[in-house]
């Protein structure tokens, strides 16, 4: 696949982050093509089709879909057909990529809800299976199973309702596991148990990702880190500064 990635990258057809052209992201057997127009996307797909034919490969058109991202509130009502092997691809409005849910509006409410449901399942499992264990064991299990918040560092555009629902789920999960009163102070119970609160976890994970992006030598990540108007970087900095102010 390296040959295909190099050929796509050399086309200079795609979206731009600063001065860097980005038209494909690949991980294992998953490939995402990025284009500013239908004609540009068709050109990228044409290269992929030729590469597949020359190497005896075939894309699965049933698993290949496309999404049109909104520019603010604007989005074309009619999009010309996007075809692969002359078969029209399905247009979707949300898509789970590497475990993170992307939507055409770039809002994170769906991904936050995904994490809230996953947390509910894990927390209920701990309560039912380990309810009779000591508090020390429960706290260790809670840290291992309920504090991951996968891809939470990427959340930048969400409603207060969705974010608060996840925080409430996290607090109630800890109360249920340790059999604490429903309305006991969240900050106090986490402090006594030596467990990070919901906001502390989000701040730490955001600071960690920000440091890795800033320290990366990857051309795309370097452009993102140096961008002064990137919503992701702005949100990361705001959360990190919040953490520093609280520590101080």
mmCIF file of C-alpha atoms in Angstrom:
data_model
loop_
_atom_site.group_PDB
_atom_site.id
_atom_site.type_symbol
_atom_site.label_atom_id
_atom_site.label_comp_id
_atom_site.label_asym_id
_atom_site.label_seq_id
_atom_site.Cartn_x
_atom_site.Cartn_y
_atom_site.Cartn_z
ATOM 1 C CA UNK A 1 0.000 0.000 0.000
ATOM 2 C CA UNK A 2 2.992 2.329 0.398
ATOM 3 C CA UNK A 3 3.202 2.738 -3.385
ATOM 4 C CA UNK A 4 -0.438 3.832 -3.545
ATOM 5 C CA UNK A 5 0.003 6.266 -0.659
ATOM 6 C CA UNK A 6 3.042 7.822 -2.339
ATOM 7 C CA UNK A 7 1.205 8.140 -5.659
ATOM 8 C CA UNK A 8 -1.813 9.798 -4.035
ATOM 9 C CA UNK A 9 0.352 12.152 -1.998
ATOM 10 C CA UNK A 10 2.299 13.231 -5.077
ATOM 11 C CA UNK A 11 -0.868 14.365 -6.899
ATOM 12 C CA UNK A 12 -1.207 17.620 -4.942
ATOM 13 C CA UNK A 13 -4.966 17.176 -5.215
ATOM 14 C CA UNK A 14 -6.803 17.298 -1.914
ATOM 15 C CA UNK A 15 -7.367 19.398 1.173
ATOM 16 C CA UNK A 16 -4.705 21.653 2.650
ATOM 17 C CA UNK A 17 -3.621 22.200 6.234
ATOM 18 C CA UNK A 18 -1.436 25.254 6.018
ATOM 19 C CA UNK A 19 1.026 24.527 3.228
ATOM 20 C CA UNK A 20 0.661 20.753 3.478
ATOM 21 C CA UNK A 21 -1.641 18.900 1.071
ATOM 22 C CA UNK A 22 -3.523 16.036 2.702
ATOM 23 C CA UNK A 23 -5.563 13.722 0.486
ATOM 24 C CA UNK A 24 -5.311 10.351 2.231
ATOM 25 C CA UNK A 25 -5.065 8.917 5.726
ATOM 26 C CA UNK A 26 -4.291 5.216 6.015
ATOM 27 C CA UNK A 27 -4.237 2.811 8.932
ATOM 28 C CA UNK A 28 -3.841 -0.939 8.273
ATOM 29 C CA UNK A 29 -6.453 -1.735 5.593
ATOM 30 C CA UNK A 30 -8.523 1.432 6.175
ATOM 31 C CA UNK A 31 -8.018 4.386 3.837
ATOM 32 C CA UNK A 32 -9.731 7.786 3.980
ATOM 33 C CA UNK A 33 -9.574 10.109 0.968
ATOM 34 C CA UNK A 34 -9.948 13.862 1.545
ATOM 35 C CA UNK A 35 -10.939 16.217 -1.258
ATOM 36 C CA UNK A 36 -12.370 19.763 -1.547
ATOM 37 C CA UNK A 37 -14.673 18.881 -4.455
ATOM 38 C CA UNK A 38 -16.413 15.997 -6.201
ATOM 39 C CA UNK A 39 -14.074 16.200 -9.196
ATOM 40 C CA UNK A 40 -11.014 16.018 -6.948
ATOM 41 C CA UNK A 41 -12.440 13.004 -5.134
ATOM 42 C CA UNK A 42 -13.151 11.271 -8.447
ATOM 43 C CA UNK A 43 -9.533 11.833 -9.486
ATOM 44 C CA UNK A 44 -8.287 10.222 -6.258
ATOM 45 C CA UNK A 45 -10.668 7.285 -6.653
ATOM 46 C CA UNK A 46 -9.462 6.799 -10.226
ATOM 47 C CA UNK A 47 -5.886 6.371 -8.999
ATOM 48 C CA UNK A 48 -7.066 3.855 -6.380
ATOM 49 C CA UNK A 49 -9.004 1.853 -8.977
ATOM 50 C CA UNK A 50 -6.021 1.645 -11.354
ATOM 51 C CA UNK A 51 -3.703 0.626 -8.528
ATOM 52 C CA UNK A 52 -6.086 -2.116 -7.395
ATOM 53 C CA UNK A 53 -6.471 -3.521 -10.912
ATOM 54 C CA UNK A 54 -2.706 -3.551 -11.522
ATOM 55 C CA UNK A 55 -2.102 -5.434 -8.265
ATOM 56 C CA UNK A 56 -4.963 -7.926 -8.469
ATOM 57 C CA UNK A 57 -6.920 -6.243 -5.667
ATOM 58 C CA UNK A 58 -10.529 -5.109 -5.372
ATOM 59 C CA UNK A 59 -12.192 -2.577 -3.110
ATOM 60 C CA UNK A 60 -15.378 -3.540 -1.287
ATOM 61 C CA UNK A 61 -17.955 -1.078 -2.593
ATOM 62 C CA UNK A 62 -20.452 -2.137 0.096
ATOM 63 C CA UNK A 63 -18.076 -0.974 2.825
ATOM 64 C CA UNK A 64 -16.973 2.176 1.012
ATOM 65 C CA UNK A 65 -18.982 5.319 1.767
ATOM 66 C CA UNK A 66 -18.593 9.064 1.435
ATOM 67 C CA UNK A 67 -19.456 12.047 3.571
ATOM 68 C CA UNK A 68 -19.885 15.736 2.700
ATOM 69 C CA UNK A 69 -18.799 18.013 5.542
ATOM 70 C CA UNK A 70 -20.742 21.191 6.174
ATOM 71 C CA UNK A 71 -19.087 24.584 5.876
ATOM 72 C CA UNK A 72 -20.723 26.206 8.871
ATOM 73 C CA UNK A 73 -24.426 25.716 8.224
ATOM 74 C CA UNK A 74 -23.997 25.445 4.458
ATOM 75 C CA UNK A 75 -24.140 22.097 2.702
ATOM 76 C CA UNK A 76 -25.155 21.221 -0.876
ATOM 77 C CA UNK A 77 -28.599 19.643 -1.048
ATOM 78 C CA UNK A 78 -27.685 17.661 -4.145
ATOM 79 C CA UNK A 79 -24.314 15.941 -4.587
ATOM 80 C CA UNK A 80 -23.291 14.332 -7.906
ATOM 81 C CA UNK A 81 -22.862 10.548 -7.653
ATOM 82 C CA UNK A 82 -19.531 9.261 -6.368
ATOM 83 C CA UNK A 83 -18.707 5.938 -8.009
ATOM 84 C CA UNK A 84 -16.211 3.173 -7.386
ATOM 85 C CA UNK A 85 -15.947 0.489 -10.080
ATOM 86 C CA UNK A 86 -18.875 2.343 -11.690
ATOM 87 C CA UNK A 87 -21.044 1.593 -8.637
ATOM 88 C CA UNK A 88 -22.478 4.573 -6.737
ATOM 89 C CA UNK A 89 -21.268 4.831 -3.156
ATOM 90 C CA UNK A 90 -23.623 5.435 -0.244
ATOM 91 C CA UNK A 91 -23.634 8.898 1.301
ATOM 92 C CA UNK A 92 -23.570 8.877 5.104
ATOM 93 C CA UNK A 93 -23.924 11.650 7.658
ATOM 94 C CA UNK A 94 -21.963 9.989 10.463
ATOM 95 C CA UNK A 95 -19.187 7.420 10.348
ATOM 96 C CA UNK A 96 -17.137 5.590 12.955
ATOM 97 C CA UNK A 97 -13.462 5.826 12.016
ATOM 98 C CA UNK A 98 -10.949 4.032 14.251
ATOM 99 C CA UNK A 99 -13.514 4.045 17.048
ATOM 100 C CA UNK A 100 -14.292 7.783 16.847
ATOM 101 C CA UNK A 101 -17.632 8.926 15.410
ATOM 102 C CA UNK A 102 -17.343 11.679 12.787
ATOM 103 C CA UNK A 103 -20.403 13.637 11.661
ATOM 104 C CA UNK A 104 -20.945 15.889 8.661
ATOM 105 C CA UNK A 105 -21.412 18.859 11.006
ATOM 106 C CA UNK A 106 -18.181 18.030 12.913
ATOM 107 C CA UNK A 107 -20.116 17.972 16.190
ATOM 108 C CA UNK A 108 -19.020 15.556 18.906
ATOM 109 C CA UNK A 109 -22.329 14.807 20.619
ATOM 110 C CA UNK A 110 -22.665 11.389 18.962
ATOM 111 C CA UNK A 111 -19.162 10.371 19.976
ATOM 112 C CA UNK A 112 -19.747 11.561 23.547
ATOM 113 C CA UNK A 113 -22.955 9.519 23.644
ATOM 114 C CA UNK A 114 -21.027 6.492 22.340
ATOM 115 C CA UNK A 115 -18.599 6.871 25.219
ATOM 116 C CA UNK A 116 -21.415 7.362 27.742
ATOM 117 C CA UNK A 117 -23.087 4.110 26.677
ATOM 118 C CA UNK A 118 -19.789 2.220 26.725
ATOM 119 C CA UNK A 119 -19.087 3.553 30.221
ATOM 120 C CA UNK A 120 -22.541 2.456 31.379
ATOM 121 C CA UNK A 121 -21.931 -1.106 30.150
ATOM 122 C CA UNK A 122 -18.495 -1.346 31.796
ATOM 123 C CA UNK A 123 -19.710 0.168 35.074
ATOM 124 C CA UNK A 124 -22.706 -2.181 35.304
ATOM 125 C CA UNK A 125 -20.414 -5.138 34.679
ATOM 126 C CA UNK A 126 -18.175 -4.084 37.578
ATOM 127 C CA UNK A 127 -21.129 -3.571 39.932
ATOM 128 C CA UNK A 128 -22.617 -7.000 39.181
ATOM 129 C CA UNK A 129 -19.386 -9.000 39.173
ATOM 130 C CA UNK A 130 -17.310 -7.285 41.841
ATOM 131 C CA UNK A 131 -19.882 -5.720 44.144
ATOM 132 C CA UNK A 132 -18.677 -7.783 47.124
ATOM 133 C CA UNK A 133 -14.988 -6.960 46.739
ATOM 134 C CA UNK A 134 -13.117 -4.559 49.002
ATOM 135 C CA UNK A 135 -13.110 -0.861 48.214
ATOM 136 C CA UNK A 136 -9.420 -1.023 47.259
ATOM 137 C CA UNK A 137 -10.151 -3.669 44.618
ATOM 138 C CA UNK A 138 -13.177 -1.752 43.328
ATOM 139 C CA UNK A 139 -11.176 1.470 42.993
ATOM 140 C CA UNK A 140 -8.426 -0.333 41.077
ATOM 141 C CA UNK A 141 -10.989 -1.881 38.717
ATOM 142 C CA UNK A 142 -12.757 1.459 38.271
ATOM 143 C CA UNK A 143 -9.508 3.150 37.250
ATOM 144 C CA UNK A 144 -8.782 0.366 34.771
ATOM 145 C CA UNK A 145 -12.227 0.131 33.156
ATOM 146 C CA UNK A 146 -13.938 3.500 33.552
ATOM 147 C CA UNK A 147 -11.374 6.259 33.049
ATOM 148 C CA UNK A 148 -10.209 5.704 29.473
ATOM 149 C CA UNK A 149 -12.643 8.068 27.637
ATOM 150 C CA UNK A 150 -11.302 7.058 24.253
ATOM 151 C CA UNK A 151 -10.563 10.030 21.931
ATOM 152 C CA UNK A 152 -11.989 12.557 24.426
ATOM 153 C CA UNK A 153 -9.063 14.876 23.655
ATOM 154 C CA UNK A 154 -10.580 15.446 20.206
ATOM 155 C CA UNK A 155 -13.913 16.777 21.492
ATOM 156 C CA UNK A 156 -14.191 20.456 20.549
ATOM 157 C CA UNK A 157 -17.767 21.013 19.350
ATOM 158 C CA UNK A 158 -20.482 19.644 21.628
ATOM 159 C CA UNK A 159 -23.508 20.670 23.644
ATOM 160 C CA UNK A 160 -23.454 21.153 27.387
ATOM 161 C CA UNK A 161 -26.212 18.532 27.682
ATOM 162 C CA UNK A 162 -24.135 15.772 26.073
ATOM 163 C CA UNK A 163 -21.011 16.629 28.064
ATOM 164 C CA UNK A 164 -22.916 16.824 31.378
ATOM 165 C CA UNK A 165 -24.619 13.481 30.705
ATOM 166 C CA UNK A 166 -21.231 11.766 30.416
ATOM 167 C CA UNK A 167 -19.947 13.468 33.574
ATOM 168 C CA UNK A 168 -23.062 12.393 35.480
ATOM 169 C CA UNK A 169 -22.673 8.824 34.193
ATOM 170 C CA UNK A 170 -19.075 8.761 35.410
ATOM 171 C CA UNK A 171 -19.976 10.096 38.878
ATOM 172 C CA UNK A 172 -22.932 7.741 39.314
ATOM 173 C CA UNK A 173 -20.876 4.750 38.181
ATOM 174 C CA UNK A 174 -18.386 5.362 40.987
ATOM 175 C CA UNK A 175 -21.164 5.866 43.547
ATOM 176 C CA UNK A 176 -22.880 2.638 42.496
ATOM 177 C CA UNK A 177 -19.673 0.597 42.610
ATOM 178 C CA UNK A 178 -18.710 1.811 46.083
ATOM 179 C CA UNK A 179 -22.349 1.887 47.278
ATOM 180 C CA UNK A 180 -22.218 5.562 48.162
ATOM 181 C CA UNK A 181 -25.300 7.774 48.615
ATOM 182 C CA UNK A 182 -26.663 9.053 45.316
ATOM 183 C CA UNK A 183 -26.290 12.713 46.232
ATOM 184 C CA UNK A 184 -22.918 12.654 48.008
ATOM 185 C CA UNK A 185 -20.328 15.197 46.866
ATOM 186 C CA UNK A 186 -18.537 14.033 43.717
ATOM 187 C CA UNK A 187 -15.366 16.031 44.380
ATOM 188 C CA UNK A 188 -15.149 14.737 47.949
ATOM 189 C CA UNK A 189 -15.650 11.060 47.085
ATOM 190 C CA UNK A 190 -13.005 11.149 44.347
ATOM 191 C CA UNK A 191 -10.555 13.012 46.589
ATOM 192 C CA UNK A 192 -10.984 10.502 49.432
ATOM 193 C CA UNK A 193 -10.549 7.552 47.057
ATOM 194 C CA UNK A 194 -7.558 9.025 45.240
ATOM 195 C CA UNK A 195 -9.364 8.868 41.885
ATOM 196 C CA UNK A 196 -9.311 11.606 39.249
ATOM 197 C CA UNK A 197 -12.576 13.460 38.727
ATOM 198 C CA UNK A 198 -14.150 13.612 35.285
ATOM 199 C CA UNK A 199 -12.796 17.087 34.528
ATOM 200 C CA UNK A 200 -9.314 16.146 35.749
ATOM 201 C CA UNK A 201 -9.202 13.171 33.370
ATOM 202 C CA UNK A 202 -10.265 15.313 30.405
ATOM 203 C CA UNK A 203 -7.638 17.951 31.217
ATOM 204 C CA UNK A 204 -4.835 15.415 31.631
ATOM 205 C CA UNK A 205 -5.635 13.583 28.406
ATOM 206 C CA UNK A 206 -5.937 16.851 26.506
ATOM 207 C CA UNK A 207 -2.573 18.089 27.822
ATOM 208 C CA UNK A 208 -0.973 14.769 26.882
ATOM 209 C CA UNK A 209 -2.265 14.938 23.305
ATOM 210 C CA UNK A 210 -1.272 18.593 22.965
ATOM 211 C CA UNK A 211 2.292 17.773 24.027
ATOM 212 C CA UNK A 212 2.496 14.890 21.556
ATOM 213 C CA UNK A 213 1.149 17.003 18.686
ATOM 214 C CA UNK A 214 3.576 19.831 19.440
ATOM 215 C CA UNK A 215 6.499 17.433 19.758
ATOM 216 C CA UNK A 216 5.722 15.433 16.622
ATOM 217 C CA UNK A 217 7.918 15.681 13.554
ATOM 218 C CA UNK A 218 5.047 14.709 11.252
ATOM 219 C CA UNK A 219 4.412 17.427 8.671
ATOM 220 C CA UNK A 220 0.615 17.442 9.115
ATOM 221 C CA UNK A 221 0.755 17.494 12.920
ATOM 222 C CA UNK A 222 3.375 20.250 12.824
ATOM 223 C CA UNK A 223 1.062 22.388 10.685
ATOM 224 C CA UNK A 224 -1.818 21.757 13.093
ATOM 225 C CA UNK A 225 0.340 22.650 16.103
ATOM 226 C CA UNK A 226 1.507 25.895 14.469
ATOM 227 C CA UNK A 227 -1.985 26.892 13.348
ATOM 228 C CA UNK A 228 -3.327 29.812 15.339
ATOM 229 C CA UNK A 229 -6.974 29.346 14.332
ATOM 230 C CA UNK A 230 -7.330 25.558 14.680
ATOM 231 C CA UNK A 231 -10.389 24.830 16.904
ATOM 232 C CA UNK A 232 -8.758 21.666 18.238
ATOM 233 C CA UNK A 233 -5.590 23.457 19.354
ATOM 234 C CA UNK A 234 -7.595 26.334 20.841
ATOM 235 C CA UNK A 235 -9.680 23.907 22.875
ATOM 236 C CA UNK A 236 -6.613 21.979 24.004
ATOM 237 C CA UNK A 237 -4.858 25.146 25.166
ATOM 238 C CA UNK A 238 -7.965 26.351 26.992
ATOM 239 C CA UNK A 239 -8.301 23.053 28.865
ATOM 240 C CA UNK A 240 -4.597 22.905 29.677
ATOM 241 C CA UNK A 241 -4.553 26.487 30.967
ATOM 242 C CA UNK A 242 -7.566 25.635 33.123
ATOM 243 C CA UNK A 243 -5.570 22.776 34.615
ATOM 244 C CA UNK A 244 -2.570 25.040 35.321
ATOM 245 C CA UNK A 245 -4.736 27.689 36.963
ATOM 246 C CA UNK A 246 -6.347 25.111 39.236
ATOM 247 C CA UNK A 247 -2.957 23.642 40.179
ATOM 248 C CA UNK A 248 -1.593 27.096 40.931
#
